Short mmCIF file of C-alpha atoms in Angstrom, two decimals:
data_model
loop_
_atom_site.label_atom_id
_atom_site.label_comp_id
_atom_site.label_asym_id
_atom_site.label_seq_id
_atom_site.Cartn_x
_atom_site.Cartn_y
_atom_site.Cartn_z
CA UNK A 14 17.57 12.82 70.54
CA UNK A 15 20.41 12.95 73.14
CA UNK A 16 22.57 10.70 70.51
CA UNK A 17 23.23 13.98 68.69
CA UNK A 18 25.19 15.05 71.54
CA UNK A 19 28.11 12.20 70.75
CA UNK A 20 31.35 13.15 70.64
CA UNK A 21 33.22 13.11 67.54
CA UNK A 22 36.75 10.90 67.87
CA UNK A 23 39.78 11.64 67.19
CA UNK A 24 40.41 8.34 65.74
CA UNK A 25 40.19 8.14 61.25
CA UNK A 26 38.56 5.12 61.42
CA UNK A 27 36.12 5.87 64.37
CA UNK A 28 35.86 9.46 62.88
CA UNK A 29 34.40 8.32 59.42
CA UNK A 30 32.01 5.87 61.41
CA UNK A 31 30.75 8.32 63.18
CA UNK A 32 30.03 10.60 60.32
CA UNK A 33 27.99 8.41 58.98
CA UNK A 34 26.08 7.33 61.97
CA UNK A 35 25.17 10.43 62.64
CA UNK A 36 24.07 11.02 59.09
CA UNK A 37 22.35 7.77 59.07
CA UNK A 38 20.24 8.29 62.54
CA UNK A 39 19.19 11.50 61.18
CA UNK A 40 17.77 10.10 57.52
CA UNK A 41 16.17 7.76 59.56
CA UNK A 42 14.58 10.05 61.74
CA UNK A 43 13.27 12.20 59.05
CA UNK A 44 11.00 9.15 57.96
CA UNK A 45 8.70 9.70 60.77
CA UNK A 46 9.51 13.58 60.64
CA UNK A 47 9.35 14.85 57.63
CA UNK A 48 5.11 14.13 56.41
CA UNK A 49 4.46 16.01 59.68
CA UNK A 50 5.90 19.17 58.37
CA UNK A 51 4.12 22.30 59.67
CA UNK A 52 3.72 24.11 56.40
CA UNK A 53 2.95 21.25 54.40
CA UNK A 54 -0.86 22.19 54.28
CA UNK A 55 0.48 25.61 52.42
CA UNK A 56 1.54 26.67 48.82
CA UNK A 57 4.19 29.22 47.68
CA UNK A 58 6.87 30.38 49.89
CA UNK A 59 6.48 30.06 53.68
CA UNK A 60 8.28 30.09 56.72
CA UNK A 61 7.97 29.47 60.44
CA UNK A 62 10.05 30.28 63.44
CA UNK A 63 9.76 28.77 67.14
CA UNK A 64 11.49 29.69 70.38
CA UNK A 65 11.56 27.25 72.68
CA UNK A 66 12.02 28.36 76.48
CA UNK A 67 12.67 26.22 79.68
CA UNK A 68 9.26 27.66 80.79
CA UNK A 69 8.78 25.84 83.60
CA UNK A 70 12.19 26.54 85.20
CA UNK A 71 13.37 29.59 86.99
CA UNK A 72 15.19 31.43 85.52
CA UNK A 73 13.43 31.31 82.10
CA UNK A 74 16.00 31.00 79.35
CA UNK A 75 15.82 30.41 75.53
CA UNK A 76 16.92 26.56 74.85
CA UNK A 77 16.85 26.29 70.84
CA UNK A 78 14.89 27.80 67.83
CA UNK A 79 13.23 25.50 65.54
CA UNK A 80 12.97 27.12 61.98
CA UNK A 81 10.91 25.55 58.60
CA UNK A 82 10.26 26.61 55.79
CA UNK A 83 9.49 26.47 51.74
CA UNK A 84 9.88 28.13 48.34
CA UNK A 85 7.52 27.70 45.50
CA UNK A 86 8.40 26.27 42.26
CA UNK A 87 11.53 26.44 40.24
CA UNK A 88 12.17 25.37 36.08
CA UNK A 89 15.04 22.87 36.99
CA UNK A 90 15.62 19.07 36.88
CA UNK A 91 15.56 16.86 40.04
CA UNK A 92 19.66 16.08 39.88
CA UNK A 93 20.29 19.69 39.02
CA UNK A 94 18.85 20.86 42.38
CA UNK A 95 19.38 18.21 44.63
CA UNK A 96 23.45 18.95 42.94
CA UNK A 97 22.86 22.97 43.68
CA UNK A 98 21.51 22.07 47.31
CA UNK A 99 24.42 19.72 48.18
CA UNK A 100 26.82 22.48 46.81
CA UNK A 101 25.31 25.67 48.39
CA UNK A 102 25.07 23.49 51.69
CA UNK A 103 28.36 22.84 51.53
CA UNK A 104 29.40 26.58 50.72
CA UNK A 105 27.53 28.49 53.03
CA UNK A 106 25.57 27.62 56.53
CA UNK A 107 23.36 29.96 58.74
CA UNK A 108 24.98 30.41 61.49
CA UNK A 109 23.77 33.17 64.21
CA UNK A 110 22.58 34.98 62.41
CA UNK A 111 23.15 34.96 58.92
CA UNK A 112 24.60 32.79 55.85
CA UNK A 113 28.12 32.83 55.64
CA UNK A 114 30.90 31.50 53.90
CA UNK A 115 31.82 27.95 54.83
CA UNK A 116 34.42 25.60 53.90
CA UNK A 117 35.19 21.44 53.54
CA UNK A 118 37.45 20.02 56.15
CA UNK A 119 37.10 16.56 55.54
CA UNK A 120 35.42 15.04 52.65
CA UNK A 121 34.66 11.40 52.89
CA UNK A 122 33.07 11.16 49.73
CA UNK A 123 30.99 13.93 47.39
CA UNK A 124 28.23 13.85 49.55
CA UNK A 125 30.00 13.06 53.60
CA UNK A 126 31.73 16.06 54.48
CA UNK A 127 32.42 17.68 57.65
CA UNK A 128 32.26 21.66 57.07
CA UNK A 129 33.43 24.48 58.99
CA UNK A 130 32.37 28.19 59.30
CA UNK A 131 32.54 30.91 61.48
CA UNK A 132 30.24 34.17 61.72
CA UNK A 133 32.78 37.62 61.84
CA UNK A 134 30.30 39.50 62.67
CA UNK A 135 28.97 37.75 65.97
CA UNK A 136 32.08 35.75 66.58
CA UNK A 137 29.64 32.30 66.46
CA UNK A 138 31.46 28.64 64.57
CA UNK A 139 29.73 25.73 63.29
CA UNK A 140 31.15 22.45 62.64
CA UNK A 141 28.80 20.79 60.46
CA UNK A 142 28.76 16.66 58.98
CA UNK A 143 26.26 16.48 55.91
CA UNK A 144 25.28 13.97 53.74
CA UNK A 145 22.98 12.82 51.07
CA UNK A 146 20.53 9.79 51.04
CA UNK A 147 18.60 8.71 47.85
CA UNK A 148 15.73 6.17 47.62
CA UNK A 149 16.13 3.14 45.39
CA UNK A 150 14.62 5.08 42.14
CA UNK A 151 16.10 8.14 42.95
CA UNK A 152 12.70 10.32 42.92
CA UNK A 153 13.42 11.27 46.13
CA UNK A 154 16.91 13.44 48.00
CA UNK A 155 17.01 14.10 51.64
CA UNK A 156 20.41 16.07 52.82
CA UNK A 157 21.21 15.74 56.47
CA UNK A 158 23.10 18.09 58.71
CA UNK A 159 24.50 17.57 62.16
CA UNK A 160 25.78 20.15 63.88
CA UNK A 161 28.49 19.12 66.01
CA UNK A 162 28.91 20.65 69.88
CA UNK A 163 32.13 18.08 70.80
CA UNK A 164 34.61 17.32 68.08
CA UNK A 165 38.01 16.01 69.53
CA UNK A 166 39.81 17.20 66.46
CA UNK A 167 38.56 20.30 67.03
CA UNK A 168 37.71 21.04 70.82
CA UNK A 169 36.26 24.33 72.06
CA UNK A 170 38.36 27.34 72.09
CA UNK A 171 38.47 29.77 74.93
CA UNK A 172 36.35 32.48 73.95
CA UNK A 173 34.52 30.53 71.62
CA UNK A 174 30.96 30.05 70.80
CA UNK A 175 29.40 27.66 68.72
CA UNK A 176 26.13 26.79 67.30
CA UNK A 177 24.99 22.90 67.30
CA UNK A 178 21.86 21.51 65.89
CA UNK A 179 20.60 19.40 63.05
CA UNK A 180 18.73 19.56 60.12
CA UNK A 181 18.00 18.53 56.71
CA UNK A 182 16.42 19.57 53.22
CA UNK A 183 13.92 17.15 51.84
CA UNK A 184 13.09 17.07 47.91
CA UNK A 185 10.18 15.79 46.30
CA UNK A 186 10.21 15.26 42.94
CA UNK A 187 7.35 15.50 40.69
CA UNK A 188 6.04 16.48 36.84
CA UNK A 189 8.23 16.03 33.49
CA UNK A 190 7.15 19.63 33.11
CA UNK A 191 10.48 20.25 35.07
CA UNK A 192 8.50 22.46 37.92
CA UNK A 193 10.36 22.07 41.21
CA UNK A 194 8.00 23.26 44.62
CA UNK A 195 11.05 23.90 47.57
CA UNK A 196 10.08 23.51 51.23
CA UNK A 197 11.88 23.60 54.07
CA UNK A 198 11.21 23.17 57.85
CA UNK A 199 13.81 23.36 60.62
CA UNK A 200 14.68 21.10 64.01
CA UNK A 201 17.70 20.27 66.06
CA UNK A 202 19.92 18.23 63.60
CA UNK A 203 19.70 18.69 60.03
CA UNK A 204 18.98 16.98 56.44
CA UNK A 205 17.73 17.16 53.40
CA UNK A 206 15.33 14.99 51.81
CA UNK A 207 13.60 14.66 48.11
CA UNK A 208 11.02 12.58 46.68
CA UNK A 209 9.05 12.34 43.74
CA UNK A 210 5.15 13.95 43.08
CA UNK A 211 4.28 13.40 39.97
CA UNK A 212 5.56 14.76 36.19
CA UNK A 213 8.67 17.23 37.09
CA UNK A 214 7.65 19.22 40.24
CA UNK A 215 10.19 18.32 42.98
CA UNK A 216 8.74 19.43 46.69
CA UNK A 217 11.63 20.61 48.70
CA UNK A 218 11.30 20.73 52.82
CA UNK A 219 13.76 21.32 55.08
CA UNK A 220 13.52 21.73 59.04
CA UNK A 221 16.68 23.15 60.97
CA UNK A 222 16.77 23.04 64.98
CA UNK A 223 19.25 25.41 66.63
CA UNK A 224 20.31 24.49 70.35
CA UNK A 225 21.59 27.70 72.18
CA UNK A 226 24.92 28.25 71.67
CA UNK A 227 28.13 27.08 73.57
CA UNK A 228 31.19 27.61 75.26
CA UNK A 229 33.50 25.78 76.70
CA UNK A 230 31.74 27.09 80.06
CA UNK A 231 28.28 25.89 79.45
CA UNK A 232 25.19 26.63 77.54
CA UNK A 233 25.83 30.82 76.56
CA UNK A 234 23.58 33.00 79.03
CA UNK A 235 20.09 34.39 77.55
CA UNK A 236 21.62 38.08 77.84
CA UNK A 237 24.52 36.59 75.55
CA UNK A 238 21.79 35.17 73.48
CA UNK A 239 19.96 38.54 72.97
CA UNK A 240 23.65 40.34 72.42
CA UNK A 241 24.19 37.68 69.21
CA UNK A 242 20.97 39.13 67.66
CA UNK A 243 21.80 42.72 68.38
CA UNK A 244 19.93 43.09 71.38
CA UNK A 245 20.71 44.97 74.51
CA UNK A 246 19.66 43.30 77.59
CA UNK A 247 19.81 46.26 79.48
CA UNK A 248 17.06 47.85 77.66
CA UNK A 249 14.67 44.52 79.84
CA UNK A 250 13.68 44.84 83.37
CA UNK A 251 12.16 41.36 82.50
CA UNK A 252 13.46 37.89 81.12
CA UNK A 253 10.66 37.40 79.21
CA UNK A 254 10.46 40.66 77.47
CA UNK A 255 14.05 40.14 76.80
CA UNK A 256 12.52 36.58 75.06
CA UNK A 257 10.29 38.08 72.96
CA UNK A 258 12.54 40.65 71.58
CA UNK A 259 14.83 37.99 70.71
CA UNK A 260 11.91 36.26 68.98
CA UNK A 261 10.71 38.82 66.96
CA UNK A 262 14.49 39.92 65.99
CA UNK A 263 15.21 36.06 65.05
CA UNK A 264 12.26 36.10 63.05
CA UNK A 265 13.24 39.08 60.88
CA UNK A 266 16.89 37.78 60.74
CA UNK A 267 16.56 34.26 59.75
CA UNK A 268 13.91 35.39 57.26
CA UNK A 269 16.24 37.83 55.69
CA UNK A 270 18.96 35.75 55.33
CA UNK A 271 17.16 32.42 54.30
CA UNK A 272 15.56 34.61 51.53
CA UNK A 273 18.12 35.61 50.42
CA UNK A 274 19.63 31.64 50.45
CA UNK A 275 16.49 30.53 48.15
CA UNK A 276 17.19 34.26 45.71
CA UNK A 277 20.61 32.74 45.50
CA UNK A 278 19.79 29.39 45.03
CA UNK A 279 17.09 30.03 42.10
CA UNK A 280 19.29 32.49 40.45
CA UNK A 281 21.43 29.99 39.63
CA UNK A 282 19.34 27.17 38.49
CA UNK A 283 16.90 29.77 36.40
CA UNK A 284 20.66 30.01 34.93
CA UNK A 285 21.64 26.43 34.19
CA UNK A 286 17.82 26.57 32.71
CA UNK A 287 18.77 29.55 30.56
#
């Protein structure tokens, strides 16, 4: 997918196009993606985190993390939580590596926006373009999110780091009982995507690939890497222990803070229910 490496222009007109291109490539994508999601053989909440390594390079680094995953059923209707995905999306993004605050830069219409945040605590940005796709009887949502690495608006900063990627969030809806089932899976660019099962119960998946993170150097160095998860590379004699420490803190952090994303997120539909 080396297209979501394009550059952003500087240009309105060529600006807007490319927002949508990239939104478009990725909804298209997700076609062939998205029935091939790793947890969808499982019920209830789940979630899944892979580290993917140049392991047949010297040195060994950490290239990207690929993150899925799914929460279990929700009492909500189909627009109320595609509408409560589109607007936590747009509030909030996990950046390395937690949720944080984000905000709309541009807004094309209510569903293409370009969005910007930036993590205090380990200095990481993300500059984000999501949109939202229906099907032609509306039974199904998929959100898409491309993280962007070149942005002429907005070049790097020295100093700066930033996160690029994509993703998306695909909803299933099913059963008039109102029962929504969430999952989620994680790749390299991002969306969202929903589709009918049958009654009210709206399946929600969602995939997010992170690449490693950039400067205006080059790809950041795997001790940077394990210093943006807390880690001391000191404390490794070995690249790959250094790996697997990163791994197994990644997995706690993205699980903490993705948990407490869905918490969030069905706190406030249990209270449109209520």
């Amino acid at each position: 997918m080396s297209w979501i490496y394009s550059t952003l222009c500087a240009d309105p007109a060529a600006r807007q196009l490319g927002f949508q291109w990239l939104s478009d490539r990725l909804y298209h994508t997700s076609h062939s993606v998205i029935p091939q999601h790793p947890l969808g053989g499982q019920g209830g909440d789940a979630m899944q985190l892979t580290v993917h390594t140049n392991a047949d390079e010297n040195p060994v680094t950490i290239v990207a993390m690929e993150f899925h995953f799914q929460f279990h059923t929700v009492f909500a209707s189909f627009a109320n939580v595609v509408s409560a995905i589109l607007a936590f999306s747009n509030q909030g993004g996990f950046v390395v590596s937690d949720v944080i605050p984000c905000q709309v830069v541009e807004a094309v219409s209510d569903t293409l926006q370009y969005v910007y945040g930036a993590n205090r605590r380990s200095g990481v940005t993300m500059r984000r373009v999501t949109n939202l796709f229906h099907n032609h009887d509306r039974t199904r949502a998929v959100q898409t999110y491309a993280k962007v690495a070149d942005d002429e608006c907005f070049p790097l900063q020295h100093g700066e780091i930033r996160t690029h990627g994509f993703g998306w969030f695909d909803l299933d809806r099913s059963c008039n009982s109102g029962h929504w089932i969430v999952r989620s899976h994680t790749d390299c660019s991002g969306r969202t995507v929903a589709e009918r099962v049958a009654g009210s119960i709206t399946k929600v998946r969602g995939s997010v690939l992170h690449y490693a993170p950039i400067t205006n150097e080059g790809v950041v160095s795997l001790e940077c890497m394990g210093s943006l998860f807390g880690i001391n590379h000191h404390q490794f004699s070995r690249r790959e222990d250094l790996i697997a420490q990163v791994r197994t803190q990644a997995q706690a952090m993205y699980e903490d803070a993705y948990q407490g994303w869905i918490r969030a997120l069905r706190q406030h539909l249990d209270h449109q229910v209520g």
